[in-house]
PDB file of C-alpha atoms in Angstrom:
ATOM      1  CA  ASP A 256      71.065 117.082 135.026  1.00  0.00           C
ATOM      2  CA  ILE A 257      70.000 113.828 133.403  1.00  0.00           C
ATOM      3  CA  VAL A 258      72.096 112.825 130.397  1.00  0.00           C
ATOM      4  CA  ILE A 259      71.030 110.175 127.894  1.00  0.00           C
ATOM      5  CA  THR A 260      73.858 108.700 125.855  1.00  0.00           C
ATOM      6  CA  VAL A 261      73.184 106.788 122.641  1.00  0.00           C
ATOM      7  CA  GLU A 262      75.819 104.270 121.549  1.00  0.00           C
ATOM      8  CA  ALA A 263      75.909 101.668 118.800  1.00  0.00           C
ATOM      9  CA  ASP A 264      78.146  98.966 117.351  1.00  0.00           C
ATOM     10  CA  LEU A 265      78.186  99.000 113.573  1.00  0.00           C
ATOM     11  CA  GLN A 266      78.243  95.954 111.363  1.00  0.00           C
ATOM     12  CA  PRO A 267      81.594  95.051 109.743  1.00  0.00           C
ATOM     13  CA  GLY A 268      82.317  97.145 106.666  1.00  0.00           C
ATOM     14  CA  ILE A 269      80.135 100.096 107.692  1.00  0.00           C
ATOM     15  CA  GLN A 270      82.018 103.279 108.560  1.00  0.00           C
ATOM     16  CA  PRO A 271      80.898 105.630 111.379  1.00  0.00           C
ATOM     17  CA  THR A 272      81.338 108.584 109.012  1.00  0.00           C
ATOM     18  CA  ALA A 273      78.518 107.188 106.855  1.00  0.00           C
ATOM     19  CA  VAL A 274      76.065 106.494 109.674  1.00  0.00           C
ATOM     20  CA  GLN A 275      76.558 109.303 112.172  1.00  0.00           C
ATOM     21  CA  PRO A 276      75.303 112.127 109.864  1.00  0.00           C
ATOM     22  CA  LEU A 277      71.983 110.276 109.557  1.00  0.00           C
ATOM     23  CA  PHE A 278      71.549 110.239 113.330  1.00  0.00           C
ATOM     24  CA  GLU A 279      72.555 113.888 113.592  1.00  0.00           C
ATOM     25  CA  ALA A 280      70.072 114.922 110.897  1.00  0.00           C
ATOM     26  CA  PHE A 281      67.269 113.099 112.714  1.00  0.00           C
ATOM     27  CA  ALA A 282      68.242 114.522 116.112  1.00  0.00           C
ATOM     28  CA  LYS A 283      68.418 118.105 114.806  1.00  0.00           C
ATOM     29  CA  SER A 284      65.001 117.898 113.150  1.00  0.00           C
ATOM     30  CA  TYR A 285      63.308 116.245 116.159  1.00  0.00           C
ATOM     31  CA  THR A 286      61.051 118.373 118.365  1.00  0.00           C
ATOM     32  CA  TYR A 287      62.213 117.968 121.955  1.00  0.00           C
ATOM     33  CA  PRO A 288      60.059 118.541 125.053  1.00  0.00           C
ATOM     34  CA  THR A 289      60.705 121.630 127.142  1.00  0.00           C
ATOM     35  CA  GLY A 290      63.910 121.415 129.141  1.00  0.00           C
ATOM     36  CA  ILE A 291      65.537 118.783 126.949  1.00  0.00           C
ATOM     37  CA  SER A 292      68.376 119.671 124.588  1.00  0.00           C
ATOM     38  CA  TYR A 293      70.539 117.747 122.169  1.00  0.00           C
ATOM     39  CA  LYS A 294      74.317 117.602 121.770  1.00  0.00           C
ATOM     40  CA  ALA A 295      76.118 115.437 119.234  1.00  0.00           C
ATOM     41  CA  TRP A 296      79.149 113.441 120.225  1.00  0.00           C
ATOM     42  CA  GLY A 297      80.802 110.358 118.873  1.00  0.00           C
ATOM     43  CA  GLU A 298      83.854 108.954 117.136  1.00  0.00           C
ATOM     44  CA  ASN A 299      84.029 111.726 114.542  1.00  0.00           C
ATOM     45  CA  GLU A 300      84.103 114.532 117.107  1.00  0.00           C
ATOM     46  CA  ALA A 301      86.388 112.618 119.456  1.00  0.00           C
ATOM     47  CA  ASN A 302      88.928 111.969 116.711  1.00  0.00           C
ATOM     48  CA  ALA A 303      88.851 115.443 115.191  1.00  0.00           C
ATOM     49  CA  ASP A 304      91.144 117.004 117.809  1.00  0.00           C
ATOM     50  CA  LEU A 305      93.439 113.984 117.794  1.00  0.00           C
ATOM     51  CA  ILE A 306      93.766 114.088 114.012  1.00  0.00           C
ATOM     52  CA  SER A 307      94.550 117.809 114.084  1.00  0.00           C
ATOM     53  CA  ALA A 308      97.186 117.289 116.761  1.00  0.00           C
ATOM     54  CA  THR A 309      98.715 114.355 114.863  1.00  0.00           C
ATOM     55  CA  VAL A 310      98.949 116.363 111.638  1.00  0.00           C
ATOM     56  CA  GLY A 311     100.481 119.314 113.492  1.00  0.00           C
ATOM     57  CA  TRP A 312     103.141 117.211 115.195  1.00  0.00           C
ATOM     58  CA  PHE A 313     103.880 115.435 111.914  1.00  0.00           C
ATOM     59  CA  PHE A 314     104.803 118.699 110.189  1.00  0.00           C
ATOM     60  CA  ILE A 315     106.794 119.843 113.214  1.00  0.00           C
ATOM     61  CA  ALA A 316     108.755 116.581 113.124  1.00  0.00           C
ATOM     62  CA  LEU A 317     109.263 116.989 109.375  1.00  0.00           C
ATOM     63  CA  PHE A 318     110.581 120.533 109.852  1.00  0.00           C
ATOM     64  CA  LEU A 319     112.964 119.470 112.618  1.00  0.00           C
ATOM     65  CA  ALA A 320     114.197 116.586 110.470  1.00  0.00           C
ATOM     66  CA  PHE A 321     114.846 119.020 107.622  1.00  0.00           C
ATOM     67  CA  VAL A 322     116.830 121.341 109.900  1.00  0.00           C
ATOM     68  CA  ILE A 323     118.965 118.446 111.163  1.00  0.00           C
ATOM     69  CA  LEU A 324     119.603 117.201 107.625  1.00  0.00           C
ATOM     70  CA  VAL A 325     120.592 120.681 106.453  1.00  0.00           C
ATOM     71  CA  TYR A 326     123.120 120.838 109.283  1.00  0.00           C
ATOM     72  CA  GLN A 327     124.399 117.323 108.569  1.00  0.00           C
ATOM     73  CA  PHE A 328     124.783 117.661 104.794  1.00  0.00           C
ATOM     74  CA  ASN A 329     125.461 121.415 104.701  1.00  0.00           C
ATOM     75  CA  SER A 330     122.990 121.680 101.835  1.00  0.00           C
ATOM     76  CA  PHE A 331     119.349 122.518 101.215  1.00  0.00           C
ATOM     77  CA  THR A 332     119.024 120.434  98.068  1.00  0.00           C
ATOM     78  CA  VAL A 333     120.069 117.086  99.542  1.00  0.00           C
ATOM     79  CA  PRO A 334     117.576 117.250 102.463  1.00  0.00           C
ATOM     80  CA  ALA A 335     114.859 118.221  99.985  1.00  0.00           C
ATOM     81  CA  ILE A 336     115.654 115.078  97.970  1.00  0.00           C
ATOM     82  CA  ILE A 337     115.450 112.979 101.135  1.00  0.00           C
ATOM     83  CA  LEU A 338     112.116 114.496 102.171  1.00  0.00           C
ATOM     84  CA  TYR A 339     110.818 113.759  98.672  1.00  0.00           C
ATOM     85  CA  SER A 340     110.577 110.099  99.678  1.00  0.00           C
ATOM     86  CA  VAL A 341     108.359 111.042 102.633  1.00  0.00           C
ATOM     87  CA  PHE A 342     105.773 112.757 100.450  1.00  0.00           C
ATOM     88  CA  THR A 343     105.789 109.914  97.938  1.00  0.00           C
ATOM     89  CA  ALA A 344     105.151 107.482 100.796  1.00  0.00           C
ATOM     90  CA  LEU A 345     102.232 109.688 101.854  1.00  0.00           C
ATOM     91  CA  LEU A 346     100.921 109.450  98.311  1.00  0.00           C
ATOM     92  CA  GLY A 347     101.122 105.654  98.465  1.00  0.00           C
ATOM     93  CA  SER A 348      99.174 105.565 101.726  1.00  0.00           C
ATOM     94  CA  VAL A 349      96.516 107.925 100.365  1.00  0.00           C
ATOM     95  CA  VAL A 350      96.147 105.755  97.263  1.00  0.00           C
ATOM     96  CA  TRP A 351      95.553 102.781  99.574  1.00  0.00           C
ATOM     97  CA  LEU A 352      92.793 104.682 101.371  1.00  0.00           C
ATOM     98  CA  TRP A 353      91.199 105.593  98.062  1.00  0.00           C
ATOM     99  CA  VAL A 354      91.356 102.040  96.660  1.00  0.00           C
ATOM    100  CA  THR A 355      89.919 100.452  99.806  1.00  0.00           C
ATOM    101  CA  GLY A 356      87.337 103.190 100.380  1.00  0.00           C
ATOM    102  CA  ASN A 357      88.578 104.005 103.884  1.00  0.00           C
ATOM    103  CA  PRO A 358      88.335 107.578 105.199  1.00  0.00           C
ATOM    104  CA  PHE A 359      91.156 109.511 106.833  1.00  0.00           C
ATOM    105  CA  SER A 360      91.286 108.679 110.506  1.00  0.00           C
ATOM    106  CA  MET A 361      93.392 108.992 113.632  1.00  0.00           C
ATOM    107  CA  TRP A 362      94.917 105.557 112.950  1.00  0.00           C
ATOM    108  CA  PHE A 363      96.063 106.693 109.509  1.00  0.00           C
ATOM    109  CA  GLY A 364      97.844 109.681 111.042  1.00  0.00           C
ATOM    110  CA  ILE A 365      99.482 107.587 113.758  1.00  0.00           C
ATOM    111  CA  GLY A 366     100.516 104.905 111.271  1.00  0.00           C
ATOM    112  CA  PHE A 367     102.110 107.328 108.848  1.00  0.00           C
ATOM    113  CA  SER A 368     103.802 109.297 111.612  1.00  0.00           C
ATOM    114  CA  SER A 369     105.399 106.075 112.811  1.00  0.00           C
ATOM    115  CA  LEU A 370     106.751 105.579 109.290  1.00  0.00           C
ATOM    116  CA  LEU A 371     108.540 108.912 109.224  1.00  0.00           C
ATOM    117  CA  GLY A 372     111.716 107.732 110.949  1.00  0.00           C
ATOM    118  CA  VAL A 373     111.985 104.568 108.858  1.00  0.00           C
ATOM    119  CA  ILE A 374     111.542 106.428 105.571  1.00  0.00           C
ATOM    120  CA  LEU A 375     114.062 109.112 106.490  1.00  0.00           C
ATOM    121  CA  ASN A 376     116.649 106.562 107.640  1.00  0.00           C
ATOM    122  CA  THR A 377     116.358 104.590 104.409  1.00  0.00           C
ATOM    123  CA  ALA A 378     116.730 107.689 102.240  1.00  0.00           C
ATOM    124  CA  VAL A 379     119.596 109.080 104.346  1.00  0.00           C
ATOM    125  CA  PHE A 380     121.559 105.830 104.123  1.00  0.00           C
ATOM    126  CA  LEU A 381     121.227 105.766 100.338  1.00  0.00           C
ATOM    127  CA  VAL A 382     122.079 109.432  99.776  1.00  0.00           C
ATOM    128  CA  ASP A 383     124.970 109.296 102.239  1.00  0.00           C
ATOM    129  CA  ARG A 384     126.414 106.317 100.357  1.00  0.00           C
ATOM    130  CA  ILE A 385     126.116 108.171  97.053  1.00  0.00           C
ATOM    131  CA  ARG A 386     127.907 111.216  98.446  1.00  0.00           C
ATOM    132  CA  HIS A 387     130.602 109.009  99.996  1.00  0.00           C
ATOM    133  CA  ASN A 388     131.275 107.369  96.626  1.00  0.00           C
ATOM    134  CA  ILE A 389     131.477 110.759  94.931  1.00  0.00           C
ATOM    135  CA  HIS A 390     133.961 112.010  97.510  1.00  0.00           C
ATOM    136  CA  LEU A 391     136.102 108.937  96.747  1.00  0.00           C
ATOM    137  CA  GLY A 392     136.312 110.061  93.124  1.00  0.00           C
ATOM    138  CA  SER A 393     133.451 108.209  91.422  1.00  0.00           C
ATOM    139  CA  SER A 394     131.274 109.899  88.853  1.00  0.00           C
ATOM    140  CA  VAL A 395     127.716 110.707  89.896  1.00  0.00           C
ATOM    141  CA  LEU A 396     126.242 107.883  87.808  1.00  0.00           C
ATOM    142  CA  LYS A 397     128.759 105.300  89.036  1.00  0.00           C
ATOM    143  CA  ALA A 398     128.306 106.454  92.638  1.00  0.00           C
ATOM    144  CA  ILE A 399     124.524 106.037  92.356  1.00  0.00           C
ATOM    145  CA  MET A 400     124.788 102.573  90.794  1.00  0.00           C
ATOM    146  CA  GLU A 401     127.206 101.354  93.458  1.00  0.00           C
ATOM    147  CA  ALA A 402     125.091 102.798  96.265  1.00  0.00           C
ATOM    148  CA  GLY A 403     121.979 101.139  94.829  1.00  0.00           C
ATOM    149  CA  LYS A 404     123.691  97.745  94.749  1.00  0.00           C
ATOM    150  CA  THR A 405     125.003  98.169  98.290  1.00  0.00           C
ATOM    151  CA  ARG A 406     121.754  99.387  99.854  1.00  0.00           C
ATOM    152  CA  PHE A 407     119.281  97.300  97.863  1.00  0.00           C
ATOM    153  CA  ARG A 408     119.407  94.200 100.041  1.00  0.00           C
ATOM    154  CA  PRO A 409     119.224  95.963 103.451  1.00  0.00           C
ATOM    155  CA  ILE A 410     116.307  98.134 102.322  1.00  0.00           C
ATOM    156  CA  VAL A 411     114.341  95.204 100.869  1.00  0.00           C
ATOM    157  CA  ILE A 412     115.009  92.894 103.822  1.00  0.00           C
ATOM    158  CA  SER A 413     114.077  95.489 106.456  1.00  0.00           C
ATOM    159  CA  SER A 414     110.904  96.423 104.556  1.00  0.00           C
ATOM    160  CA  LEU A 415     109.853  92.792 104.131  1.00  0.00           C
ATOM    161  CA  ALA A 416     110.528  92.070 107.801  1.00  0.00           C
ATOM    162  CA  THR A 417     108.275  94.946 108.843  1.00  0.00           C
ATOM    163  CA  VAL A 418     105.519  94.004 106.387  1.00  0.00           C
ATOM    164  CA  LEU A 419     105.531  90.332 107.363  1.00  0.00           C
ATOM    165  CA  GLY A 420     105.589  91.254 111.047  1.00  0.00           C
ATOM    166  CA  LEU A 421     102.490  93.447 110.681  1.00  0.00           C
ATOM    167  CA  LEU A 422     100.426  91.134 108.487  1.00  0.00           C
ATOM    168  CA  PRO A 423      99.210  88.795 111.294  1.00  0.00           C
ATOM    169  CA  SER A 424      97.876  91.707 113.342  1.00  0.00           C
ATOM    170  CA  VAL A 425      96.324  93.362 110.301  1.00  0.00           C
ATOM    171  CA  MET A 426      94.548  90.197 109.187  1.00  0.00           C
ATOM    172  CA  GLN A 427      93.301  89.163 112.642  1.00  0.00           C
ATOM    173  CA  ASP A 428      92.485  92.440 114.392  1.00  0.00           C
ATOM    174  CA  PRO A 429      90.278  94.920 112.471  1.00  0.00           C
ATOM    175  CA  PHE A 430      90.888  97.525 115.178  1.00  0.00           C
ATOM    176  CA  TYR A 431      94.507  97.947 114.060  1.00  0.00           C
ATOM    177  CA  ALA A 432      93.902  97.276 110.364  1.00  0.00           C
ATOM    178  CA  TRP A 433      93.977 100.928 109.300  1.00  0.00           C
ATOM    179  CA  LEU A 434      97.220 101.577 111.144  1.00  0.00           C
ATOM    180  CA  GLY A 435      98.863  98.402 109.876  1.00  0.00           C
ATOM    181  CA  TRP A 436      97.851  98.797 106.239  1.00  0.00           C
ATOM    182  CA  THR A 437      98.978 102.424 106.277  1.00  0.00           C
ATOM    183  CA  VAL A 438     102.425 101.358 107.463  1.00  0.00           C
ATOM    184  CA  ILE A 439     102.617  98.474 104.980  1.00  0.00           C
ATOM    185  CA  PHE A 440     101.598 100.398 101.864  1.00  0.00           C
ATOM    186  CA  GLY A 441     103.564 103.489 102.849  1.00  0.00           C
ATOM    187  CA  LEU A 442     106.660 101.370 103.461  1.00  0.00           C
ATOM    188  CA  ILE A 443     106.362  99.493 100.163  1.00  0.00           C
ATOM    189  CA  PHE A 444     105.741 102.668  98.183  1.00  0.00           C
ATOM    190  CA  SER A 445     108.567 104.591  99.853  1.00  0.00           C
ATOM    191  CA  GLY A 446     110.953 101.654  99.372  1.00  0.00           C
ATOM    192  CA  VAL A 447     110.326 101.605  95.627  1.00  0.00           C
ATOM    193  CA  ILE A 448     110.630 105.378  95.395  1.00  0.00           C
ATOM    194  CA  THR A 449     113.837 105.412  97.444  1.00  0.00           C
ATOM    195  CA  LEU A 450     115.496 102.766  95.269  1.00  0.00           C
ATOM    196  CA  VAL A 451     114.273 104.068  91.905  1.00  0.00           C
ATOM    197  CA  ALA A 452     113.007 107.638  91.842  1.00  0.00           C
ATOM    198  CA  LEU A 453     115.319 109.128  94.466  1.00  0.00           C
ATOM    199  CA  PRO A 454     118.572 108.137  92.647  1.00  0.00           C
ATOM    200  CA  CYS A 455     117.114 109.444  89.369  1.00  0.00           C
ATOM    201  CA  LEU A 456     116.253 112.733  91.040  1.00  0.00           C
ATOM    202  CA  TYR A 457     119.724 112.958  92.557  1.00  0.00           C
ATOM    203  CA  TYR A 458     121.341 112.308  89.180  1.00  0.00           C
ATOM    204  CA  SER A 459     119.203 114.925  87.417  1.00  0.00           C
ATOM    205  CA  LEU A 460     120.259 117.561  89.948  1.00  0.00           C
ATOM    206  CA  PHE A 461     123.937 116.704  90.334  1.00  0.00           C
ATOM    207  CA  ALA A 462     124.933 115.086  87.028  1.00  0.00           C
ATOM    208  CA  GLU A 463     126.897 118.138  85.983  1.00  0.00           C
ATOM    209  CA  SER A 464     128.669 118.737  89.274  1.00  0.00           C
ATOM    210  CA  VAL A 465     130.517 116.905  92.019  1.00  0.00           C
ATOM    211  CA  GLU A 466     129.791 118.011  95.572  1.00  0.00           C
TER     212      GLU A 466
END
């Protein structure tokens, strides 16, 4: 069989998802000679399976992390609070896609999946410090304030180090821009949520009790 492959390099700023449907519409409406058939293939189809696999493994990793946290903290509520920071980081990354007009892609899935461990570690360190202070006899509010002061600098420094380390690659190499910006915005958003919203959520749930 003779196979004719059509490839193209798009101009900067033009997404394959905007151009490929135009080619497919033309190819489907074209009248081919006898013995010649048409089959679409390209970046969209090639990435579809990879995106599905990435999303599947992400939720599997999230479930396994939840199981481990339940075993570690002997609680369902505390792991749920920790995983709250993961979904808020996802929201931050999605907002970045919406603002910049970028579609969901394989690089977005890989970038956010790579963030999962960092986000969980940050939230676990903060919550563990809060619980440690409570076990030492502090009130819930005092325990949260002390934990915030103790963990603020390490969280900010580690986040800034990651962001500054990714910026050169993001600015110079468009191929990794989606992945890098996903990590940067997800990390910034999750850092703010972990330091602000997560302690507030913990206080609202445990203000009347001491674990």
